[in-house]
PDB file of C-alpha atoms and ligand atoms in Angstrom:
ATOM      1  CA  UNK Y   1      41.408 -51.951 -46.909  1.00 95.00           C
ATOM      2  CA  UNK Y   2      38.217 -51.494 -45.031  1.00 97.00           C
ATOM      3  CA  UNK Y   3      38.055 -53.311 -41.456  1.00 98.00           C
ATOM      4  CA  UNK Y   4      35.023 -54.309 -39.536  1.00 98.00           C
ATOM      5  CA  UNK Y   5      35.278 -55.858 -36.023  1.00 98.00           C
ATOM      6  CA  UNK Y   6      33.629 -57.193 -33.069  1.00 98.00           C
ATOM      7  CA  UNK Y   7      34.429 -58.300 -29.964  1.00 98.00           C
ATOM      8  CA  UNK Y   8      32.752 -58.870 -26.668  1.00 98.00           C
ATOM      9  CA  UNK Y   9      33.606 -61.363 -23.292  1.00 97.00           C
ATOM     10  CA  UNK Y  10      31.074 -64.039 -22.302  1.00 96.00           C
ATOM     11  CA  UNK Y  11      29.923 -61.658 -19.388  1.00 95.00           C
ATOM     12  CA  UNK Y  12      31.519 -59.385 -17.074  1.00 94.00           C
ATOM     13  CA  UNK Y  13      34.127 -56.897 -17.529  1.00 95.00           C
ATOM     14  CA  UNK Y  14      37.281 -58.984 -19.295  1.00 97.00           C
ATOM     15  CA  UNK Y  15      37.821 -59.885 -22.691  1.00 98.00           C
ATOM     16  CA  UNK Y  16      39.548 -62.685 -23.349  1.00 98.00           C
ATOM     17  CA  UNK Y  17      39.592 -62.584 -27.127  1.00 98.00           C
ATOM     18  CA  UNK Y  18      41.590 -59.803 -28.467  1.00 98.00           C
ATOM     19  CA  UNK Y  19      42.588 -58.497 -32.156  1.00 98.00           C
ATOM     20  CA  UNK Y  20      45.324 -56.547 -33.602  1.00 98.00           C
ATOM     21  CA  UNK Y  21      45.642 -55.154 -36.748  1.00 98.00           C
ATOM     22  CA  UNK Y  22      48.782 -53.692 -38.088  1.00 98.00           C
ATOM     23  CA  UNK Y  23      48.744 -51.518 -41.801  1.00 97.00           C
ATOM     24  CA  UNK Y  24      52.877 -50.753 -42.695  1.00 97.00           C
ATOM     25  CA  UNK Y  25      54.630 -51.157 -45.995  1.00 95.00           C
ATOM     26  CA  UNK Y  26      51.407 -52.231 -48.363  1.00 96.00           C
ATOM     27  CA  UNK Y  27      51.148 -54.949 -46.014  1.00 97.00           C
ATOM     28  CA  UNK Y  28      48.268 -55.591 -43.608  1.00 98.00           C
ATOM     29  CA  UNK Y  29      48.807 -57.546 -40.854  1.00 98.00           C
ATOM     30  CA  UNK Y  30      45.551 -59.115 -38.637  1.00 98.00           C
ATOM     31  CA  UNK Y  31      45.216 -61.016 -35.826  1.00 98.00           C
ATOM     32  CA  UNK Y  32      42.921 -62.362 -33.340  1.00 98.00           C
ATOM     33  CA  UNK Y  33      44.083 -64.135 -29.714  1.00 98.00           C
ATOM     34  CA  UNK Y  34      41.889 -66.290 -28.121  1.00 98.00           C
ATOM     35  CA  UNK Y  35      43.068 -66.647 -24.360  1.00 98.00           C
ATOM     36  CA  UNK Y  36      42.303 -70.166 -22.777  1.00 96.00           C
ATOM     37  CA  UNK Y  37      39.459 -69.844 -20.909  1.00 87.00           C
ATOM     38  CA  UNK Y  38      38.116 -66.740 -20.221  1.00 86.00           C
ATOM     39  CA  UNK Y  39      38.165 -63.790 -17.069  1.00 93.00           C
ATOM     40  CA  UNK Y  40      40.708 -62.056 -16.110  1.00 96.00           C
ATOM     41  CA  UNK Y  41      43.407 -64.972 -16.951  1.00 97.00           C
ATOM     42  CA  UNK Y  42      42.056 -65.245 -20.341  1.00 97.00           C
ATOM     43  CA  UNK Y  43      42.786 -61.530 -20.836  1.00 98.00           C
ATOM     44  CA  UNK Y  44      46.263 -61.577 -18.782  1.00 98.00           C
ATOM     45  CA  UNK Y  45      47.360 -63.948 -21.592  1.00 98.00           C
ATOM     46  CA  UNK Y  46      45.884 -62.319 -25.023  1.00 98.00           C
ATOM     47  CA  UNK Y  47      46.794 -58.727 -23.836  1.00 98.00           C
ATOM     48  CA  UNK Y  48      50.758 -59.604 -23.626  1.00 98.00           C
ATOM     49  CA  UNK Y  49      50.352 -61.894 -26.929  1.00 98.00           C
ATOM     50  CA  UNK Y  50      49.052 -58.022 -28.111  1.00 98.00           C
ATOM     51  CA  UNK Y  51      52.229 -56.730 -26.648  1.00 98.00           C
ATOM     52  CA  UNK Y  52      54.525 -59.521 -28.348  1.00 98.00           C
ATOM     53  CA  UNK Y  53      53.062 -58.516 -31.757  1.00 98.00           C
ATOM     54  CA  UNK Y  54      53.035 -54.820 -31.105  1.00 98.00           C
ATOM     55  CA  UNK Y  55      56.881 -55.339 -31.067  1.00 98.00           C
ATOM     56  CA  UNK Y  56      57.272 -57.823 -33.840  1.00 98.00           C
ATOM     57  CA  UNK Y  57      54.500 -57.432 -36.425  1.00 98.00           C
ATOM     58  CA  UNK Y  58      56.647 -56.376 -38.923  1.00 97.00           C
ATOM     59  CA  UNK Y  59      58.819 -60.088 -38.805  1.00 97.00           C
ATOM     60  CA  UNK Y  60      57.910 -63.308 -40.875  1.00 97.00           C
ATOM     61  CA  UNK Y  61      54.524 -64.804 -39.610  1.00 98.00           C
ATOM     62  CA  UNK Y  62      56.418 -68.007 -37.531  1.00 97.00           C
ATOM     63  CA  UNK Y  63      58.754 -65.500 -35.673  1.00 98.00           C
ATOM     64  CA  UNK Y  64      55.822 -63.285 -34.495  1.00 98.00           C
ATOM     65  CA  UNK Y  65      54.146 -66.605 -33.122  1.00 98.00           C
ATOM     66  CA  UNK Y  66      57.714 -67.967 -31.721  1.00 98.00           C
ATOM     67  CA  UNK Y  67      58.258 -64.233 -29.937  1.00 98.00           C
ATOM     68  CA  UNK Y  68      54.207 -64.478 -28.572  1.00 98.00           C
ATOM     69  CA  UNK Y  69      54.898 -68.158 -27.189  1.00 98.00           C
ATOM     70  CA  UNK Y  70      57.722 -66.924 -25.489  1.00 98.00           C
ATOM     71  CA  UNK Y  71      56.484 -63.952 -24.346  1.00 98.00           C
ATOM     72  CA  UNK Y  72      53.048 -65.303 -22.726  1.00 98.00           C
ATOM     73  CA  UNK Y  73      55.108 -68.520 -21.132  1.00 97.00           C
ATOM     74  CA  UNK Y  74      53.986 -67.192 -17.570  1.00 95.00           C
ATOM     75  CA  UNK Y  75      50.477 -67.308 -18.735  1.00 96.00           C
ATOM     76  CA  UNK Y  76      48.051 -69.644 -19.085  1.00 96.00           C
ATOM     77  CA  UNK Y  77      48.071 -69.773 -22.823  1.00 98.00           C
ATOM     78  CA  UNK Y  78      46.379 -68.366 -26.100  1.00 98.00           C
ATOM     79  CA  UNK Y  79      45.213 -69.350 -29.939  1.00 98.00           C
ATOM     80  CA  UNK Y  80      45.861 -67.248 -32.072  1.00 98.00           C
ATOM     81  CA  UNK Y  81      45.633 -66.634 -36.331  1.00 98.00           C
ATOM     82  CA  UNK Y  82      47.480 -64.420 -38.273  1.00 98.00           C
ATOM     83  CA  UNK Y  83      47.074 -63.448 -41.922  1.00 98.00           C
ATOM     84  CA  UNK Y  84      49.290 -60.983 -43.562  1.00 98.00           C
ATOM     85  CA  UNK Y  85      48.277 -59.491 -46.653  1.00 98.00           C
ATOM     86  CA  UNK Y  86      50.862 -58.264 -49.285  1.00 97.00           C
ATOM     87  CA  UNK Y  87      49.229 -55.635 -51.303  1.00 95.00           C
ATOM     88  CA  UNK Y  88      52.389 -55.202 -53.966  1.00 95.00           C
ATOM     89  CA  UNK Y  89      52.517 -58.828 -54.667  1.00 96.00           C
ATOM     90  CA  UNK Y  90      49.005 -59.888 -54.190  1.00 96.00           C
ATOM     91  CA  UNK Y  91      49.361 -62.582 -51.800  1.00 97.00           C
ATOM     92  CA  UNK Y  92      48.017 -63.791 -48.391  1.00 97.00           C
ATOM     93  CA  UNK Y  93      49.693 -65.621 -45.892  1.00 98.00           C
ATOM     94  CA  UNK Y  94      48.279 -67.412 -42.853  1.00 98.00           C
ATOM     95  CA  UNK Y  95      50.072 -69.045 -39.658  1.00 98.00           C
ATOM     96  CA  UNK Y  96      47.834 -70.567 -36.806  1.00 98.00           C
ATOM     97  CA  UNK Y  97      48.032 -72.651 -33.203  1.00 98.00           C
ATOM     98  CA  UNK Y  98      44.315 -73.304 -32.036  1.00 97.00           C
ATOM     99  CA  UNK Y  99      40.928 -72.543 -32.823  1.00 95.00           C
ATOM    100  CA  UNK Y 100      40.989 -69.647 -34.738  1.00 98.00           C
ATOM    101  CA  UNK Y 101      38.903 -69.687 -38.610  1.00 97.00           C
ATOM    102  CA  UNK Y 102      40.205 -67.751 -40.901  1.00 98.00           C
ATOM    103  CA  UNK Y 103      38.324 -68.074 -44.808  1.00 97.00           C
ATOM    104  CA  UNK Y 104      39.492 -65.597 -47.960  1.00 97.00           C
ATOM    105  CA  UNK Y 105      36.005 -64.923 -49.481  1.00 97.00           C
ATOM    106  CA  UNK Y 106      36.031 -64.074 -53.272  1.00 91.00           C
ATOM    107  CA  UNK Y 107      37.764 -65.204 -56.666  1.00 86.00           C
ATOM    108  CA  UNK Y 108      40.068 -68.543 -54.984  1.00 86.00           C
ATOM    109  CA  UNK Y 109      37.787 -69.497 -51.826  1.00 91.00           C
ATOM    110  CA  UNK Y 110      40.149 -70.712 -48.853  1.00 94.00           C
ATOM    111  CA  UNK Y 111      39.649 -72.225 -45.600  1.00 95.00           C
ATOM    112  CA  UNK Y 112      42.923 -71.293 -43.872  1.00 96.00           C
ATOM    113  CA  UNK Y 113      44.291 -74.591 -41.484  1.00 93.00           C
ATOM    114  CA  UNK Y 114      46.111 -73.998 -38.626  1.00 95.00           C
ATOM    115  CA  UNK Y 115      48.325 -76.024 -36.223  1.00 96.00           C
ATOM    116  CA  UNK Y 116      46.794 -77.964 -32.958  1.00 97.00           C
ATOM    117  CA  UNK Y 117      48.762 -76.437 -30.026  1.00 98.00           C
ATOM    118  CA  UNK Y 118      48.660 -73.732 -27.481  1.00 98.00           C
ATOM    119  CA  UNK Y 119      50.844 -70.236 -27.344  1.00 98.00           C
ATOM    120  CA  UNK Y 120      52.383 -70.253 -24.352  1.00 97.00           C
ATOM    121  CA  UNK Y 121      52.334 -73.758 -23.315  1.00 97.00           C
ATOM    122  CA  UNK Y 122      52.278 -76.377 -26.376  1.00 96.00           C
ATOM    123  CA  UNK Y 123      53.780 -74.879 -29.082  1.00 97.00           C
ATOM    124  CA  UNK Y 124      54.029 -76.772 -32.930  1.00 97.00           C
ATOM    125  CA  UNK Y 125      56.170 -76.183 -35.709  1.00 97.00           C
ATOM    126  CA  UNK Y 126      54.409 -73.575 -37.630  1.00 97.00           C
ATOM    127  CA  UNK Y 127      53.397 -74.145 -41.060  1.00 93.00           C
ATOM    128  CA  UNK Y 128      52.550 -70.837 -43.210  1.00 95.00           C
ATOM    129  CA  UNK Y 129      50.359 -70.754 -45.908  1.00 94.00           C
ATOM    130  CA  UNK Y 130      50.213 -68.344 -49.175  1.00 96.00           C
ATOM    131  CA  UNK Y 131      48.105 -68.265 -51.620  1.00 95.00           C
ATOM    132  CA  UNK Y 132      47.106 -65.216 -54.687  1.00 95.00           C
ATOM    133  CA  UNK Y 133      44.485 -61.823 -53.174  1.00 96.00           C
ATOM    134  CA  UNK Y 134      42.818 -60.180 -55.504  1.00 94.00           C
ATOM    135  CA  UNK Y 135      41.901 -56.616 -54.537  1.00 92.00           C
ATOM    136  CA  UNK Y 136      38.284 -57.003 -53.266  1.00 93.00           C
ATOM    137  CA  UNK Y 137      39.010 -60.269 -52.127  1.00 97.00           C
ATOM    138  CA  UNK Y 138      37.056 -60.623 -48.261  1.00 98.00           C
ATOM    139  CA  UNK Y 139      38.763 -62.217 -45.304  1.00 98.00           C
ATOM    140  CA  UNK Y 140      36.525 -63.617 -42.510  1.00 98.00           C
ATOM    141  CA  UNK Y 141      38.508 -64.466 -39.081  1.00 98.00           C
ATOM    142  CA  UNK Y 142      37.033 -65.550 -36.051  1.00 98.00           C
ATOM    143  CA  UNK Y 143      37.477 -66.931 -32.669  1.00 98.00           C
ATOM    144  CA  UNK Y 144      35.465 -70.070 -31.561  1.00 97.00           C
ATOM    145  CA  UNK Y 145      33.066 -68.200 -29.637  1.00 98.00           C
ATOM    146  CA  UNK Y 146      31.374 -67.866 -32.815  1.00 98.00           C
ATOM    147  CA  UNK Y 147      29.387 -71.040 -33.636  1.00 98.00           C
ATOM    148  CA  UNK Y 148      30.107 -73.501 -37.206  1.00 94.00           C
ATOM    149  CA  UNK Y 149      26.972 -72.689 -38.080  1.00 97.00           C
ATOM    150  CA  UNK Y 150      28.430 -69.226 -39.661  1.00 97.00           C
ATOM    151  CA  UNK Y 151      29.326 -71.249 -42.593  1.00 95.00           C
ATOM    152  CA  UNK Y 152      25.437 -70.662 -43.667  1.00 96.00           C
ATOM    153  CA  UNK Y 153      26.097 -66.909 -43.434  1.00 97.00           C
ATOM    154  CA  UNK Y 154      25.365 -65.701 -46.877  1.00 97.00           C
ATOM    155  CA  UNK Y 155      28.554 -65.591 -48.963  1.00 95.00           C
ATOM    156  CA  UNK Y 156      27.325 -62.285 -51.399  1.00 95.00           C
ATOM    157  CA  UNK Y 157      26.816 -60.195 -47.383  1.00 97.00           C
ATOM    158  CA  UNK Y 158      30.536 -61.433 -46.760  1.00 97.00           C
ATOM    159  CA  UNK Y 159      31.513 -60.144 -50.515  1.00 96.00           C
ATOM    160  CA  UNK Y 160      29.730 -56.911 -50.338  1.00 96.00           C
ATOM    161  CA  UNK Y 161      28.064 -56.113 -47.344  1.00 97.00           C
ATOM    162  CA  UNK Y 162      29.482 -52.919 -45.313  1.00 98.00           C
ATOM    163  CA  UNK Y 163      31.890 -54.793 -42.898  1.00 98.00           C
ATOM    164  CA  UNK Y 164      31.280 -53.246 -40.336  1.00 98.00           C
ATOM    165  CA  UNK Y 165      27.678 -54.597 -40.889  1.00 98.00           C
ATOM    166  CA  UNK Y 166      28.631 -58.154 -41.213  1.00 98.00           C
ATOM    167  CA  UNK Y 167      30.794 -58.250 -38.385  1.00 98.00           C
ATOM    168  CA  UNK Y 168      28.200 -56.836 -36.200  1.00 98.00           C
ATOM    169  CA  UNK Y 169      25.401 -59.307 -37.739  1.00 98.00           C
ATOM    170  CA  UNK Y 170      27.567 -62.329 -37.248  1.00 98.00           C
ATOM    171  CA  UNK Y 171      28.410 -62.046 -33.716  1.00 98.00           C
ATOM    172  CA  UNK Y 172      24.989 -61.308 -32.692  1.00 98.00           C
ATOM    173  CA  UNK Y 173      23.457 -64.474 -34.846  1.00 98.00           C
ATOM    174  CA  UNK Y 174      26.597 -67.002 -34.532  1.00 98.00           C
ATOM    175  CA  UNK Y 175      27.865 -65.862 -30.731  1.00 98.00           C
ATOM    176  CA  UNK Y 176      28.221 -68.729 -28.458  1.00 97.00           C
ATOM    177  CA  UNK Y 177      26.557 -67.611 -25.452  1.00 96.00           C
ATOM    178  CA  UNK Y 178      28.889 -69.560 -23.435  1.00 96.00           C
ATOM    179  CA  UNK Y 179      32.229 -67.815 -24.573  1.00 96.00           C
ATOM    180  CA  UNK Y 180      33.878 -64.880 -25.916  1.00 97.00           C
ATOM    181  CA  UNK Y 181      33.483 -63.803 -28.881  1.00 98.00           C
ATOM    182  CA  UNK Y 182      34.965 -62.147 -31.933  1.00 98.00           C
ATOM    183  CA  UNK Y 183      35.052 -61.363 -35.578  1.00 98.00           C
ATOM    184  CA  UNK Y 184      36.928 -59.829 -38.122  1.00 98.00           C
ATOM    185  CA  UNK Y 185      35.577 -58.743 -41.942  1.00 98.00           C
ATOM    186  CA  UNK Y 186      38.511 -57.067 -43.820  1.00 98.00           C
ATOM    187  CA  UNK Y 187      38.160 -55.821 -47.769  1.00 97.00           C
TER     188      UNK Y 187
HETATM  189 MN1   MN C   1      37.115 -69.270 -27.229  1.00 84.39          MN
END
């Protein structure tokens, strides 16, 4: 798979959104962390969330979230979507807390749902969600610093524009100017 990203904090030097993604076993795992607020908190939060699923990516999707929210308990908290791709069997899964959109772009359109809560502080019962990939298939994930109006982003750029590209074009025409921001394209 091909993966284009991009990130960047509201202002100033700390990030609060963060991303992972983890290729083992034909299976790609991706993630983006959304810590509440933003600064240097924000960041505190997402970065061990980061840690938690450095150690535990290669676990079911609700025990990498259980692990994070106990992890980042001293924190103030984090959203946070994960999608796991299984390349042998041709399926994606997706497990959310928070405001993180995740779509699959191509043959069975999907708007992933995820759970209300917070990592760290509020945590639900996690629900995970499978459904068929196709090879070719496009997955668009993205914190809330990026703006609803990215649904009017052109679907045929998300299916075949470099993605690298289209992450780059849809933070600079969807970023919220009053939050951090980041996308993910995958193919
Ligand atoms: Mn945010």
């Amino acid at each position: 798979m091909k993966f284009g990203t991009a990130s960047r904090p509201v202002s100033g030097k700390y990030n609060g959104d963060m991303y992972i993604i983890k290729e083992f076993n034909h299976k790609v795992l991706i993630s983006v962390i959304d810590g509440l607020g933003h600064g240097k908190r924000a960041a505190v939060a997402s970065s061990r969330c980061i840690k938690s699923i450095e150690e535990h990516y290669k676990e079911e999707l609700a025990e990498i979230l259980k692990h994070c929210d106990n992890d980042i308990r001293k924190t103030s908290g984090v959203v946070i979507g994960i999608i796991s791709i299984d390349i042998e069997h041709s399926t994606i899964s997706f497990a959310g807390v928070g405001n993180i959109s995740a779509r699959l772009v191509g043959k069975n359109p999907t708007h992933f749902i995820s759970r209300d809560g917070i990592v760290g502080y509020n945590f639900p019962e996690i629900k995970e969600y499978t459904y068929p990939y196709t090879k070719g298939d496009t997955i668009l994930m993205h914190s809330d610093g990026i703006s609803s109006g990215v649904v009017e982003y052109p679907l045929l750029k998300i299916k075949s524009q470099d993605v690298e590209a289209t992450a780059s074009e849809i933070l600079r025409l969807y970023g919220r100017d009053n939050d951090d921001a980041t996308v993910i394209v995958a193919r």
